[in-house]
Coordinates of C-alpha atoms in Angstrom, one line a residue:
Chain A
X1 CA 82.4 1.3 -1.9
X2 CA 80.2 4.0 -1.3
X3 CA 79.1 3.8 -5.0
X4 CA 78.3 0.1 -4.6
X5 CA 76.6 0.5 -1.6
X6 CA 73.9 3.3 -3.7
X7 CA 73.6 1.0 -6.4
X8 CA 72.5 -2.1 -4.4
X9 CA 70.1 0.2 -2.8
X10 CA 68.8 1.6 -5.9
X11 CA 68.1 -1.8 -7.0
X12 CA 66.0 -2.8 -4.1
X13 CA 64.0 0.4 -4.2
X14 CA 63.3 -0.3 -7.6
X15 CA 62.5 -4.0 -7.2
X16 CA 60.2 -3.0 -4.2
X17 CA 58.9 0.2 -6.3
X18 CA 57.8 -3.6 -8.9
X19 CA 56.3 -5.4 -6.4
X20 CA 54.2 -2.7 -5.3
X21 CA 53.0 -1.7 -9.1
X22 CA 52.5 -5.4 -9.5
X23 CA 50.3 -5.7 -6.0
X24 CA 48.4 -2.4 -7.3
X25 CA 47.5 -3.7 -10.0
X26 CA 46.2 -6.8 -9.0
X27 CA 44.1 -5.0 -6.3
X28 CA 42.8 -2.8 -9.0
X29 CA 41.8 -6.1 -11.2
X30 CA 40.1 -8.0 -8.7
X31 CA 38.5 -4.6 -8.3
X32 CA 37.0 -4.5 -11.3
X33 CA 36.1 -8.1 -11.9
X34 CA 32.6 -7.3 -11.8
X35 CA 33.0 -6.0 -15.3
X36 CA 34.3 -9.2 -16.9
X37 CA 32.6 -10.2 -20.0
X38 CA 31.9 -13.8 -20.8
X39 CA 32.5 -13.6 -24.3
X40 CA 35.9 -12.0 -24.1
X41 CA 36.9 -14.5 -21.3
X42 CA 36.0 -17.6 -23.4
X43 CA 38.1 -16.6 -26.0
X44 CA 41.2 -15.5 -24.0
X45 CA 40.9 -19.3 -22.6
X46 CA 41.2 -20.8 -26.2
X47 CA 43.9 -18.2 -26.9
X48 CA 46.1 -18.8 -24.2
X49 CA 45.2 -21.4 -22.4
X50 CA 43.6 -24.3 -25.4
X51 CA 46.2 -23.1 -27.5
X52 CA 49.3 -24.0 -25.4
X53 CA 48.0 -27.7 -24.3
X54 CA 51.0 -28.9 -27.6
X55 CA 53.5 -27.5 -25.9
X56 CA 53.0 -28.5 -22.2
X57 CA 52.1 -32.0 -23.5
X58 CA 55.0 -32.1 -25.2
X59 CA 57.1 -30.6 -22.2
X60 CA 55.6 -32.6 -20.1
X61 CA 55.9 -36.1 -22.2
X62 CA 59.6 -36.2 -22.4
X63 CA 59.7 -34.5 -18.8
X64 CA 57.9 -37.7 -17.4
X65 CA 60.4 -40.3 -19.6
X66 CA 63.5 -38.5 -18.4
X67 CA 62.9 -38.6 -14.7
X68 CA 61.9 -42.1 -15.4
X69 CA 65.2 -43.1 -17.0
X70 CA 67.2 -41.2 -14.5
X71 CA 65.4 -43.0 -11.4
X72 CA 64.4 -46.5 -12.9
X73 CA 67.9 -47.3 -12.6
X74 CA 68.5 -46.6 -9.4
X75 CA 65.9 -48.1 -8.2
X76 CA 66.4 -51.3 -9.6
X77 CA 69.8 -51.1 -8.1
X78 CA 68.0 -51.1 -4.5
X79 CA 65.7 -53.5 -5.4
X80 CA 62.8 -50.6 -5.1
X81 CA 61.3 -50.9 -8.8
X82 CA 58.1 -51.2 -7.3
X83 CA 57.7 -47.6 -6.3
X84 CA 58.4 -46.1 -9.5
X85 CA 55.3 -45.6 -10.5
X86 CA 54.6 -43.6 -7.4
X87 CA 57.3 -41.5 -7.0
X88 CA 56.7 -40.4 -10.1
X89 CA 53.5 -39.7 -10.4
X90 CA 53.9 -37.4 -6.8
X91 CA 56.3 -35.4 -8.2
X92 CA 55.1 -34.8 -11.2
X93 CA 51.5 -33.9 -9.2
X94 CA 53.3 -31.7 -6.8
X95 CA 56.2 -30.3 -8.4
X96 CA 57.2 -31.0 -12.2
X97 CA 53.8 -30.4 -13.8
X98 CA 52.8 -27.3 -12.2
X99 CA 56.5 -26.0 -12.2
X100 CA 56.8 -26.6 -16.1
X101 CA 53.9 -25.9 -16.7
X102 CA 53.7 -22.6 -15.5
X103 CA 57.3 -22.1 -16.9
X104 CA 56.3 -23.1 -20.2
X105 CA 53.0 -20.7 -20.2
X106 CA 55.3 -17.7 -18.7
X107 CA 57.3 -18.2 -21.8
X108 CA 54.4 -18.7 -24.2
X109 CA 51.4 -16.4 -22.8
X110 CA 52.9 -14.3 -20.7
X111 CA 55.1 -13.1 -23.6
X112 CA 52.1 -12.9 -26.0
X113 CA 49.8 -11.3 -23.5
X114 CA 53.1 -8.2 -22.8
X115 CA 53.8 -8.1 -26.8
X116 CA 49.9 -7.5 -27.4
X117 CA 49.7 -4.9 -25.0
X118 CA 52.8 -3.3 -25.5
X119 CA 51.9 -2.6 -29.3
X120 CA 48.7 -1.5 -28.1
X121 CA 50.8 0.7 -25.9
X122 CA 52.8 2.3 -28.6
X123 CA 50.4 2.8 -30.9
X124 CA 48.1 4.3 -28.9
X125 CA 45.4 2.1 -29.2
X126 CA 45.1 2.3 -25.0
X127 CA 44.5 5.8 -24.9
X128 CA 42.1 5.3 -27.4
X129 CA 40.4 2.9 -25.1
X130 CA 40.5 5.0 -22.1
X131 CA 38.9 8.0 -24.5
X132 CA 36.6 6.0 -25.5
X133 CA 35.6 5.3 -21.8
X134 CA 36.8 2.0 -21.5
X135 CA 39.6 1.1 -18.8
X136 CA 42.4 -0.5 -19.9
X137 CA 41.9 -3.5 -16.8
X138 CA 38.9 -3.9 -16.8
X139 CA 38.4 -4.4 -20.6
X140 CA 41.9 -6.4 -21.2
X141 CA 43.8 -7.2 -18.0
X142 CA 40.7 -9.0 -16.0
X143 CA 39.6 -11.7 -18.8
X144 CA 43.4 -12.7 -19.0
X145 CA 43.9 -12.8 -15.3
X146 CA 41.0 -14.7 -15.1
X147 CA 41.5 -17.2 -18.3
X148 CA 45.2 -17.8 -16.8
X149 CA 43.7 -18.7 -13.8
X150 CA 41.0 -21.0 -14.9
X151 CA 43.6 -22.8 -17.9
X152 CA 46.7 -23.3 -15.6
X153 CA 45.3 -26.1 -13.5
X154 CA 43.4 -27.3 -16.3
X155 CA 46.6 -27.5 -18.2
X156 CA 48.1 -29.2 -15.1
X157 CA 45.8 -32.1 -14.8
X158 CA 46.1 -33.0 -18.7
X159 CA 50.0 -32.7 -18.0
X160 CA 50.2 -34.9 -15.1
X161 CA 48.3 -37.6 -17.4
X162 CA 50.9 -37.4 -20.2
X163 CA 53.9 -37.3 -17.7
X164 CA 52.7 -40.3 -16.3
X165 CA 52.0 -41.8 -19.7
X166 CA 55.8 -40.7 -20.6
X167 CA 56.9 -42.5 -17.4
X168 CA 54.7 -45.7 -18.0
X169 CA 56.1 -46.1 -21.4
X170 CA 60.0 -45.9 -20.8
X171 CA 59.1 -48.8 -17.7
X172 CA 57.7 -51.0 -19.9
X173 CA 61.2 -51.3 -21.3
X174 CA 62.6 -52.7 -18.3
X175 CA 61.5 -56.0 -17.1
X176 CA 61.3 -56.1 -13.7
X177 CA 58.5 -53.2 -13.8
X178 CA 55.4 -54.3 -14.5
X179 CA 52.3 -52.7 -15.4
X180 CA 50.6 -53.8 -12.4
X181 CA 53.5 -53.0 -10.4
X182 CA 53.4 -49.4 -11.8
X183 CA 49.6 -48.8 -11.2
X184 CA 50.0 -50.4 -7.7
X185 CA 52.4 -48.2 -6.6
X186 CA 50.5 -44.8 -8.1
X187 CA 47.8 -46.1 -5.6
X188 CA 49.7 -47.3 -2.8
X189 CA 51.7 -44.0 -3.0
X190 CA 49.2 -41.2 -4.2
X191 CA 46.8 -39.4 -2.4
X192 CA 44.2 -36.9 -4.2
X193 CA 45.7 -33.8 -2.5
X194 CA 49.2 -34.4 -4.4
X195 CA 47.2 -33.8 -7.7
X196 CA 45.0 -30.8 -5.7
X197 CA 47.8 -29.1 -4.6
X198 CA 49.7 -29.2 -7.7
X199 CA 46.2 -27.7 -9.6
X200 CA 46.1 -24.8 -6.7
X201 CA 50.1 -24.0 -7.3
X202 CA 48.9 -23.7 -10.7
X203 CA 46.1 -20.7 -10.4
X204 CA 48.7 -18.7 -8.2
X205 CA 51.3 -19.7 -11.4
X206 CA 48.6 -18.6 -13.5
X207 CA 47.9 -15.2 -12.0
X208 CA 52.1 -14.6 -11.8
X209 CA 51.9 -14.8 -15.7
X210 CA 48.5 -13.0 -16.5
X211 CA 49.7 -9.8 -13.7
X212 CA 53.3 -9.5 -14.7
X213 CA 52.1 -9.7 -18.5
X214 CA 50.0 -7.0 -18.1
X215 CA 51.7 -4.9 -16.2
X216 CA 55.1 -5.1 -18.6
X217 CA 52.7 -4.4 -21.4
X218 CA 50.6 -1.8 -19.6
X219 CA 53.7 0.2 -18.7
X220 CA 55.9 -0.6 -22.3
X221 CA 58.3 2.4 -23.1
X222 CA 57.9 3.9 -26.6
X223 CA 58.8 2.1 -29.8
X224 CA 59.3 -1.4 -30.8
X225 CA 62.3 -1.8 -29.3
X226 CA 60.5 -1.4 -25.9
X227 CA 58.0 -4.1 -26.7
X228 CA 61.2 -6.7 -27.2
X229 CA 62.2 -5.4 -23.5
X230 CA 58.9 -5.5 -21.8
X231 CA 58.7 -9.1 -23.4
X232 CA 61.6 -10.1 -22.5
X233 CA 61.3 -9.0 -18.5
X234 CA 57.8 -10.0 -18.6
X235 CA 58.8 -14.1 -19.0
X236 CA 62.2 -13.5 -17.0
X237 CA 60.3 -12.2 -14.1
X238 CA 57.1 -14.4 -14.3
X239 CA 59.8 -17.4 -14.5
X240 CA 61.6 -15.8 -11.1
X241 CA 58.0 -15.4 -9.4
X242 CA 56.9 -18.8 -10.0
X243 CA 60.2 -20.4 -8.6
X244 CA 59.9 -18.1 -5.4
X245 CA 56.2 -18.7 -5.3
X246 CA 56.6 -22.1 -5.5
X247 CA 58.7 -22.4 -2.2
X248 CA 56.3 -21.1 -0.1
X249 CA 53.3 -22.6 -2.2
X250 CA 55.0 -26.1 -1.4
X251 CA 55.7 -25.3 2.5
X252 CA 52.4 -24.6 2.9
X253 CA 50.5 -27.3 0.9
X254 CA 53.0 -29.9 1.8
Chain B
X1 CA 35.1 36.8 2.8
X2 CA 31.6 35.5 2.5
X3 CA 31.5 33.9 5.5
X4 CA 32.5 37.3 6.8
X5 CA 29.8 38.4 5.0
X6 CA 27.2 36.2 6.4
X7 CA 27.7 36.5 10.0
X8 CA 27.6 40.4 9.4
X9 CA 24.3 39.1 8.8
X10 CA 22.0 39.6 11.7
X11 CA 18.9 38.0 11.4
X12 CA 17.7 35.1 9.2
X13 CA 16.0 36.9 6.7
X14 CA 18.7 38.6 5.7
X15 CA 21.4 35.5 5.3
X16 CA 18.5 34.0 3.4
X17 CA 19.2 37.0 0.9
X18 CA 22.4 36.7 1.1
X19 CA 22.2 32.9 0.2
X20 CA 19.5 33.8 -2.6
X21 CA 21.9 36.0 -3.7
X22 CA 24.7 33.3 -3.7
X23 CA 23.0 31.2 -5.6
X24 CA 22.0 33.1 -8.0
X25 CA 25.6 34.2 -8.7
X26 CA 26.7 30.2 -8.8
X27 CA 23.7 29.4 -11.3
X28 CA 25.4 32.6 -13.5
X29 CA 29.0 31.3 -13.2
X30 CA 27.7 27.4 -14.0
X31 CA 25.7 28.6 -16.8
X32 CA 28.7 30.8 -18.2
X33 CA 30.9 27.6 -17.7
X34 CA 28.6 25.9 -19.8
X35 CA 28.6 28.3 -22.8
X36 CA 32.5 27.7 -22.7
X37 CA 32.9 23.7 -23.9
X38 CA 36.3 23.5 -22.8
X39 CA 38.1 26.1 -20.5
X40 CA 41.6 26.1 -18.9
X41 CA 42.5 27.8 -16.4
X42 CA 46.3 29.0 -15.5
X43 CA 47.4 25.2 -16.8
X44 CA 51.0 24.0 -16.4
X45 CA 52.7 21.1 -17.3
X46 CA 56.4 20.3 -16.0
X47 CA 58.1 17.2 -16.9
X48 CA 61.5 16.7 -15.2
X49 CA 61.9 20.6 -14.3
X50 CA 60.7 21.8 -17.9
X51 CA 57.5 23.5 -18.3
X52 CA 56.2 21.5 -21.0
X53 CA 52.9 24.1 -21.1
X54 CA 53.1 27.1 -18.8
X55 CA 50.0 29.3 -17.4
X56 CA 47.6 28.4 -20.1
X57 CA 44.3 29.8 -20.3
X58 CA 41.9 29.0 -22.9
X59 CA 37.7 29.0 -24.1
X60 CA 36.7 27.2 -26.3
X61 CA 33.0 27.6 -27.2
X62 CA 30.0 25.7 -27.9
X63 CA 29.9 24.8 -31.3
X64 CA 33.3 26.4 -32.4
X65 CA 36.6 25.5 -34.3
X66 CA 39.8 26.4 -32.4
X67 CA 43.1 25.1 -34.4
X68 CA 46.2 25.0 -32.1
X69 CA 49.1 25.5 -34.1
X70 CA 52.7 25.5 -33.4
X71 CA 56.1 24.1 -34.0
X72 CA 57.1 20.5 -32.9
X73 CA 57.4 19.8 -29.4
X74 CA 55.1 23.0 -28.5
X75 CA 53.2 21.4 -26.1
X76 CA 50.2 21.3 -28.4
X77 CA 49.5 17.3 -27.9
X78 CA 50.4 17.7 -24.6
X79 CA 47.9 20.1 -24.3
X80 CA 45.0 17.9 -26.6
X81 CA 46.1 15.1 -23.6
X82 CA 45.1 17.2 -20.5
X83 CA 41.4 18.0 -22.4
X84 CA 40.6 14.4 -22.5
X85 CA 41.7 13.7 -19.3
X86 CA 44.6 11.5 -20.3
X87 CA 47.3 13.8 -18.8
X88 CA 47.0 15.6 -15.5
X89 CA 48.2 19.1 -15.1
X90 CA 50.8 20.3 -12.5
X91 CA 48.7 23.2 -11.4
X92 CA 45.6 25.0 -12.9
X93 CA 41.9 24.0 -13.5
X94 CA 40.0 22.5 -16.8
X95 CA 36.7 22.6 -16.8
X96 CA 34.6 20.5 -19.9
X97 CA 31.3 21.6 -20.3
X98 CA 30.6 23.0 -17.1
X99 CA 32.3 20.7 -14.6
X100 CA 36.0 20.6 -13.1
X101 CA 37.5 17.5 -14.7
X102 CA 41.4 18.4 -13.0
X103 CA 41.2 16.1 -10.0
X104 CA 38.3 14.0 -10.8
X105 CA 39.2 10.2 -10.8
X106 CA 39.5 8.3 -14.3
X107 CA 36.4 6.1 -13.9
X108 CA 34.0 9.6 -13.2
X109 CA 36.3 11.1 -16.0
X110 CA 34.8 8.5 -18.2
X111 CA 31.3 9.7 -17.7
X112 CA 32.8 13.0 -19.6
X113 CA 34.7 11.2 -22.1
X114 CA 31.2 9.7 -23.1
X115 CA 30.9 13.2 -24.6
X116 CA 34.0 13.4 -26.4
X117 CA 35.5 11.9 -29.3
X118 CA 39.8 12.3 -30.3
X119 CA 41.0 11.6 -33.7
X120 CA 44.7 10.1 -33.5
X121 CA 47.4 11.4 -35.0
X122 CA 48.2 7.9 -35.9
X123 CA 44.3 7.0 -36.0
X124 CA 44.9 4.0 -33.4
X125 CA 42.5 2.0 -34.6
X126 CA 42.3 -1.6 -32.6
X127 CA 44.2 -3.5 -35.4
X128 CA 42.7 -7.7 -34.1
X129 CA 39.0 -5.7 -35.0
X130 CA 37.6 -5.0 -38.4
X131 CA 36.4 -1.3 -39.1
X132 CA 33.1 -2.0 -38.7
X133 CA 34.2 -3.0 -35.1
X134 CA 35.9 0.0 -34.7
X135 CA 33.8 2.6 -34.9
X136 CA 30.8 0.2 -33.0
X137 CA 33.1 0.0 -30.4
X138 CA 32.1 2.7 -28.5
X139 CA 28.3 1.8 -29.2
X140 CA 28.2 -1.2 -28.1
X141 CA 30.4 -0.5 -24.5
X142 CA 28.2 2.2 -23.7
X143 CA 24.4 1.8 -25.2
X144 CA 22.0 -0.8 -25.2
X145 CA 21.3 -1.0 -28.7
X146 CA 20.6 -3.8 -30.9
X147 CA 22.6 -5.1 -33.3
X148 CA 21.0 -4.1 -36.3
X149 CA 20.8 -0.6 -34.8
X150 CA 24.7 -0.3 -34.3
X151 CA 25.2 -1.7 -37.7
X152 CA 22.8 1.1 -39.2
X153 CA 25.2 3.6 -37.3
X154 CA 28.3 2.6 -38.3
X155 CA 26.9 2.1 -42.2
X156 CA 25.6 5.9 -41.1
X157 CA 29.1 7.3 -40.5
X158 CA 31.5 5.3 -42.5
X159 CA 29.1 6.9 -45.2
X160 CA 29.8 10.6 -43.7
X161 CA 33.7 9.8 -43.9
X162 CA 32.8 8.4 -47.6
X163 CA 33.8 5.0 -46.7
X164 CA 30.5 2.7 -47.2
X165 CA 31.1 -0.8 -47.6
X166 CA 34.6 -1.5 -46.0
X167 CA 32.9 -2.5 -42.8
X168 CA 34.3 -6.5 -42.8
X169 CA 38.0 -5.2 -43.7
X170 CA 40.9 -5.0 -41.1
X171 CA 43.1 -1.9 -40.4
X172 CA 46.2 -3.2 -41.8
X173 CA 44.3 -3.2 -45.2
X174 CA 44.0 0.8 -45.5
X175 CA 45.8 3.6 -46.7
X176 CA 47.2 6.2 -44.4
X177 CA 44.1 8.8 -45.5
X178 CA 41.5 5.7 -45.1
X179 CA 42.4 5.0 -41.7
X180 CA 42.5 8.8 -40.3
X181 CA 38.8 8.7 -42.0
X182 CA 37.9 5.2 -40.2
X183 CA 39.0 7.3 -36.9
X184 CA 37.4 10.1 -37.6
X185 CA 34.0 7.7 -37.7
X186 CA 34.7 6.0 -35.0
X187 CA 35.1 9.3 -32.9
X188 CA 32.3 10.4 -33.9
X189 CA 29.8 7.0 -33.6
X190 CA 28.7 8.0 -30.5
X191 CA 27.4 12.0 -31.3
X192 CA 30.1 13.5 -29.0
X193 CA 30.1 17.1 -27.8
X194 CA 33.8 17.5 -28.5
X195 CA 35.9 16.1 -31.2
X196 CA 39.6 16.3 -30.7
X197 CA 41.7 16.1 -33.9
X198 CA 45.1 15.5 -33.1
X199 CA 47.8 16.2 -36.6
X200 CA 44.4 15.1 -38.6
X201 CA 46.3 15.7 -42.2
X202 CA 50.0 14.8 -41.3
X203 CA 51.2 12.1 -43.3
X204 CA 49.0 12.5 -45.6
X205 CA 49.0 14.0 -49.4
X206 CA 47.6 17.5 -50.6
X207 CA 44.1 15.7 -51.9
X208 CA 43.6 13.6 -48.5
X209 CA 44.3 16.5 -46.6
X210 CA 41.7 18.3 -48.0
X211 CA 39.2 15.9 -48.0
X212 CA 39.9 15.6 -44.0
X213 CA 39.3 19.3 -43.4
X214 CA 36.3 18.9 -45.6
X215 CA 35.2 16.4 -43.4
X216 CA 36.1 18.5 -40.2
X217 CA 34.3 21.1 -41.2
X218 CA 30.9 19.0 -41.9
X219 CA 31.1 16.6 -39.2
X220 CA 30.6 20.0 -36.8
X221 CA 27.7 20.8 -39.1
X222 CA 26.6 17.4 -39.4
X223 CA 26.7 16.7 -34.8
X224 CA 26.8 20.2 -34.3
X225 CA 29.9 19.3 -32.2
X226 CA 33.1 21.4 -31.0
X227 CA 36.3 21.2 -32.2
X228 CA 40.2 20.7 -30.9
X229 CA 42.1 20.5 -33.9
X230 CA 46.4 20.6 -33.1
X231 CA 47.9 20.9 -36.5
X232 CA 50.9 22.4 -37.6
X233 CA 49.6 22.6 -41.2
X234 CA 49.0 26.2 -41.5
X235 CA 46.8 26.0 -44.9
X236 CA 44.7 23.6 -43.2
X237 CA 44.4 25.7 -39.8
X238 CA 43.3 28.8 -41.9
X239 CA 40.3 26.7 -43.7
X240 CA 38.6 25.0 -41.2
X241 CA 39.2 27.7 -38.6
X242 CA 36.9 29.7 -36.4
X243 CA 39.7 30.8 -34.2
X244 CA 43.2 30.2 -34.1
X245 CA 45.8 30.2 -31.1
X246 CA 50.0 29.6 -31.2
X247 CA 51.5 27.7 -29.2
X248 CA 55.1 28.5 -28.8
X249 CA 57.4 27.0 -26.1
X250 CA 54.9 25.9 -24.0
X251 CA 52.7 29.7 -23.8
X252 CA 50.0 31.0 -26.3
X253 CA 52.1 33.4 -28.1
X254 CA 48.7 34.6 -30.1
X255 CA 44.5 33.5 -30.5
X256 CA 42.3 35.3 -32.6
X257 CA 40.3 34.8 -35.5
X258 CA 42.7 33.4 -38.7
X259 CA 42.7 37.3 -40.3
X260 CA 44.1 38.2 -37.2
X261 CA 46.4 35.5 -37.1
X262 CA 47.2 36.6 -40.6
X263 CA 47.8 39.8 -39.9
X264 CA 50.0 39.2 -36.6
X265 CA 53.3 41.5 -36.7
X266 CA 54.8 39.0 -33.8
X267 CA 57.7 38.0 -35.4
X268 CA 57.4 34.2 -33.8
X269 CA 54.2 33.6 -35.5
X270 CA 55.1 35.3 -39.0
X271 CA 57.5 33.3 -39.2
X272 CA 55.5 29.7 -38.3
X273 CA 52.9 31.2 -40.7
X274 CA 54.9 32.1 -44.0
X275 CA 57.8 29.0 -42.9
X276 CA 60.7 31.1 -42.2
X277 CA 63.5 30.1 -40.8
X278 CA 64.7 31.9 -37.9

């Protein structure tokens, strides 16, 4: 019991121990943001932000038809096929594109971004940085943090336009939707801060992935089969962060 | 004591001699510290309640070669880590030309590291830039200069390391030998005071390793700079040389000139020396 009891407690030390690497680290980024270089920011944002607009579009696509399939239906059933439109489009504004679409970019960047470092890590190309007078945030953790942050909503809007796209198609297959019934209800039913507070979800989502990248790759043990680990925990605990961000993010925009 | 000292002093003119005299004392020990490059002072290291590196003292001089030699797991990168500032010791003082580097934080470390240069065992070169982005690197995160300028630089030193021309290839494309070299000009881009070789020939073939201690040897005549090499090539250590200390479970066991390393009766270092096996 006694043994139990330790081990639980070891756990939440170390999960606290995390959290307060994780917060140091941010602290020390937004310290040195005054060092961020233009050049090396633009390209992080076609790296990892440009370069995963296939897979959230395509995430996002069927992520729009399935909801629409599941809730069509029903809707029909209660004779409330006109609000389709609508009640898609707000979740997918609040909830499913920024959700997804920080899922998807935890699994994508965040994994890159930890794997980079990490073999920069091992081989010590870090310490060659910080001998060479460079530090290690300031020349690789701030453009990230702040490409994540700039790409993630950006990424959001383009994936609320293909959800509803996605949706739009799989109602034109039944026929008491119409088109105009569809647009109707998007305006009737959406109001701008549904899409604004889906875009803001998204820089928090953004900064999750860019921190917890980092840091994983920042702090990767020795060889290459502590890159696959810090990759590994980097997307598992970007994913966890976003979900428990997301509940407070959505009590307090909502 | 000296305050002691001072109030025993009665009247103003006489604690401004004692002051005068103060100062003149500080100037002497500041300008002694700056003859010495790199001195340690009672340095340890413990890791997990082992003394990785215990009570080291060590002066390096302006313009000299000190080789560190020892067996594996001596302490002697450890002890390469703690002169750049990468490591912090558990308890003594380092001092790099002149100044107290032990407590100092990393970003006024980096106004140090400006004057020093470290040669990889591994040569970490940043493999997603090409050479000639290598050994710019430094230049172009620390001076002002134009581009042409930085390119004439790194044309300069790839040349010293005999490597003109591979400035547009990428690390993964060179040997072993050519990527120590590539490091070697890189560390040396920016004209550092110090140059810190760490295993400079391991890995590498009989030929390559001599034409990296040829390269040590003219890269302090060519920058006039001071040299760290850690080896644990002995035939290397005795060429490039000007002095040679032991490392040996974490304490200097000998440091002397390489004659006097040769002619060393402790039985720890004959033995590292002619490869016995104890």
């Amino acid at each position: 019991m006694l043994s139990i009891l330790s081990g639980i407690g070891n756990l939440i030390f170390q999960k606290l121990e995390l959290f307060g690497q994780l917060v140091l680290l941010t602290i020390d980024t937004i310290k040195r943001l005054r060092f961020l270089d233009i050049k090396r920011l633009v390209k992080q944002m076609a790296h990892l932000g440009v370069d995963s607009l296939p897979i959230v579009l395509l995430t996002i696509f069927f992520t729009g038809v399935v909801i629409t399939i599941q809730t069509a239906q029903e809707f029909i059933k209660y004779g409330a096929q006109s609000t389709v439109g609508g009640i898609v489009t707000i979740a997918m504004g609040r909830e499913l594109a920024p959700v997804l679409t920080g899922v998807v970019m935890a699994g994508r960047v965040g994994a890159a971004i930890t794997a980079e470092l990490g073999s920069m890590k091992v081989t010590e190309q870090i310490d060659a940085l910080r001998v060479m007078a460079v530090n290690p945030v300031a020349y690789l953790v701030v453009p990230r943090l702040i490409a994540c942050i700039i790409m993630c909503p950006i990424l959001v809007v383009f994936a609320n336009v293909i959800g509803i796209i996605g949706s739009y198609i799989i109602t034109t297959f039944y026929d008491s939707i119409t088109t105009q019934m569809f647009i109707n209800s998007i305006k009737v039913f959406v109001v701008p801060h549904d899409i604004t507070g889906g875009m803001i979800k998204a820089c928090f989502f953004g900064a999750i992935i860019a921190i917890v990248g980092c840091h994983k790759g920042l702090n990767t043990a020795e060889g290459a089969e502590g890159v696959g680990t810090a990759t590994t925990e980097s997307v598992v605990l970007s994913i966890i962060l976003i979900f428990f961000f997301n509940c407070i993010l959505s009590a307090l925009l909502y | 004591m000296n305050k002691e000292f001072i109030s025993k002093s009665e009247n103003s003119e006489d604690k401004k001699a004692v002051f005068k005299e103060f100062d003149a004392i500080n100037q002497e020990m500041v300008a002694k510290a700056k003859e010495d490059m790199v001195k340690l002072v009672d340095v340890s290291v413990e890791l997990d309640g082992r003394y990785i590196l215990k009570d080291i003292n060590l002066t390096v001089k302006r313009g000299e070669i000190l080789v560190i030699i020892g067996s594996s797991g001596s302490g002697k990168s450890t002890l390469l880590k703690l002169i750049i500032g990468l490591l912090k010791p558990t308890s003594g003082q380092i001092w790099i030309d002149g100044k107290n580097i032990t407590m100092i934080h990393e970003d006024d470390l980096n106004e140090i590291r400006l004057k020093m240069g470290m040669v990889f065992q591994y040569s970490a070169l940043f493999d997603s830039m090409s050479i000639g982005d290598n050994v710019a690197f430094g230049l172009k995160e620390h001076t002002d200069l134009d581009e042409s300028v930085i390119k004439e630089i790194v044309t300069e030193k790839l040349g010293l390391v005999d490597l003109k021309g591979i400035e547009d290839n990428m690390p993964n494309t060179l040997s072993g030998g050519m990527k120590k070299r590539v490091g070697l000009a890189r560390a040396i881009a920016i004209d550092p005071q110090i140059v810190l070789y760490d295993e400079p020939t391991s890995g590498l073939d009989p030929i390559n390793s001599k034409v990296i201690d040829e390269l040590i040897v003219s890269t302090k005549k060519a920058i006039q700079a001071t040299a760290v090499v850690v080896t644990h090539d002995i035939k290397s250590a005795f060429t490039i040389s000007d002095r040679i200390a032991m490392l040996h479970e974490g304490s200097f066991v000998i440091m002397g000139t390489p004659e006097e390393v040769k002619k060393s009766e402790n039985p720890v270092v004959k033995n590292f020396i002619n490869g016995f096996v104890t």
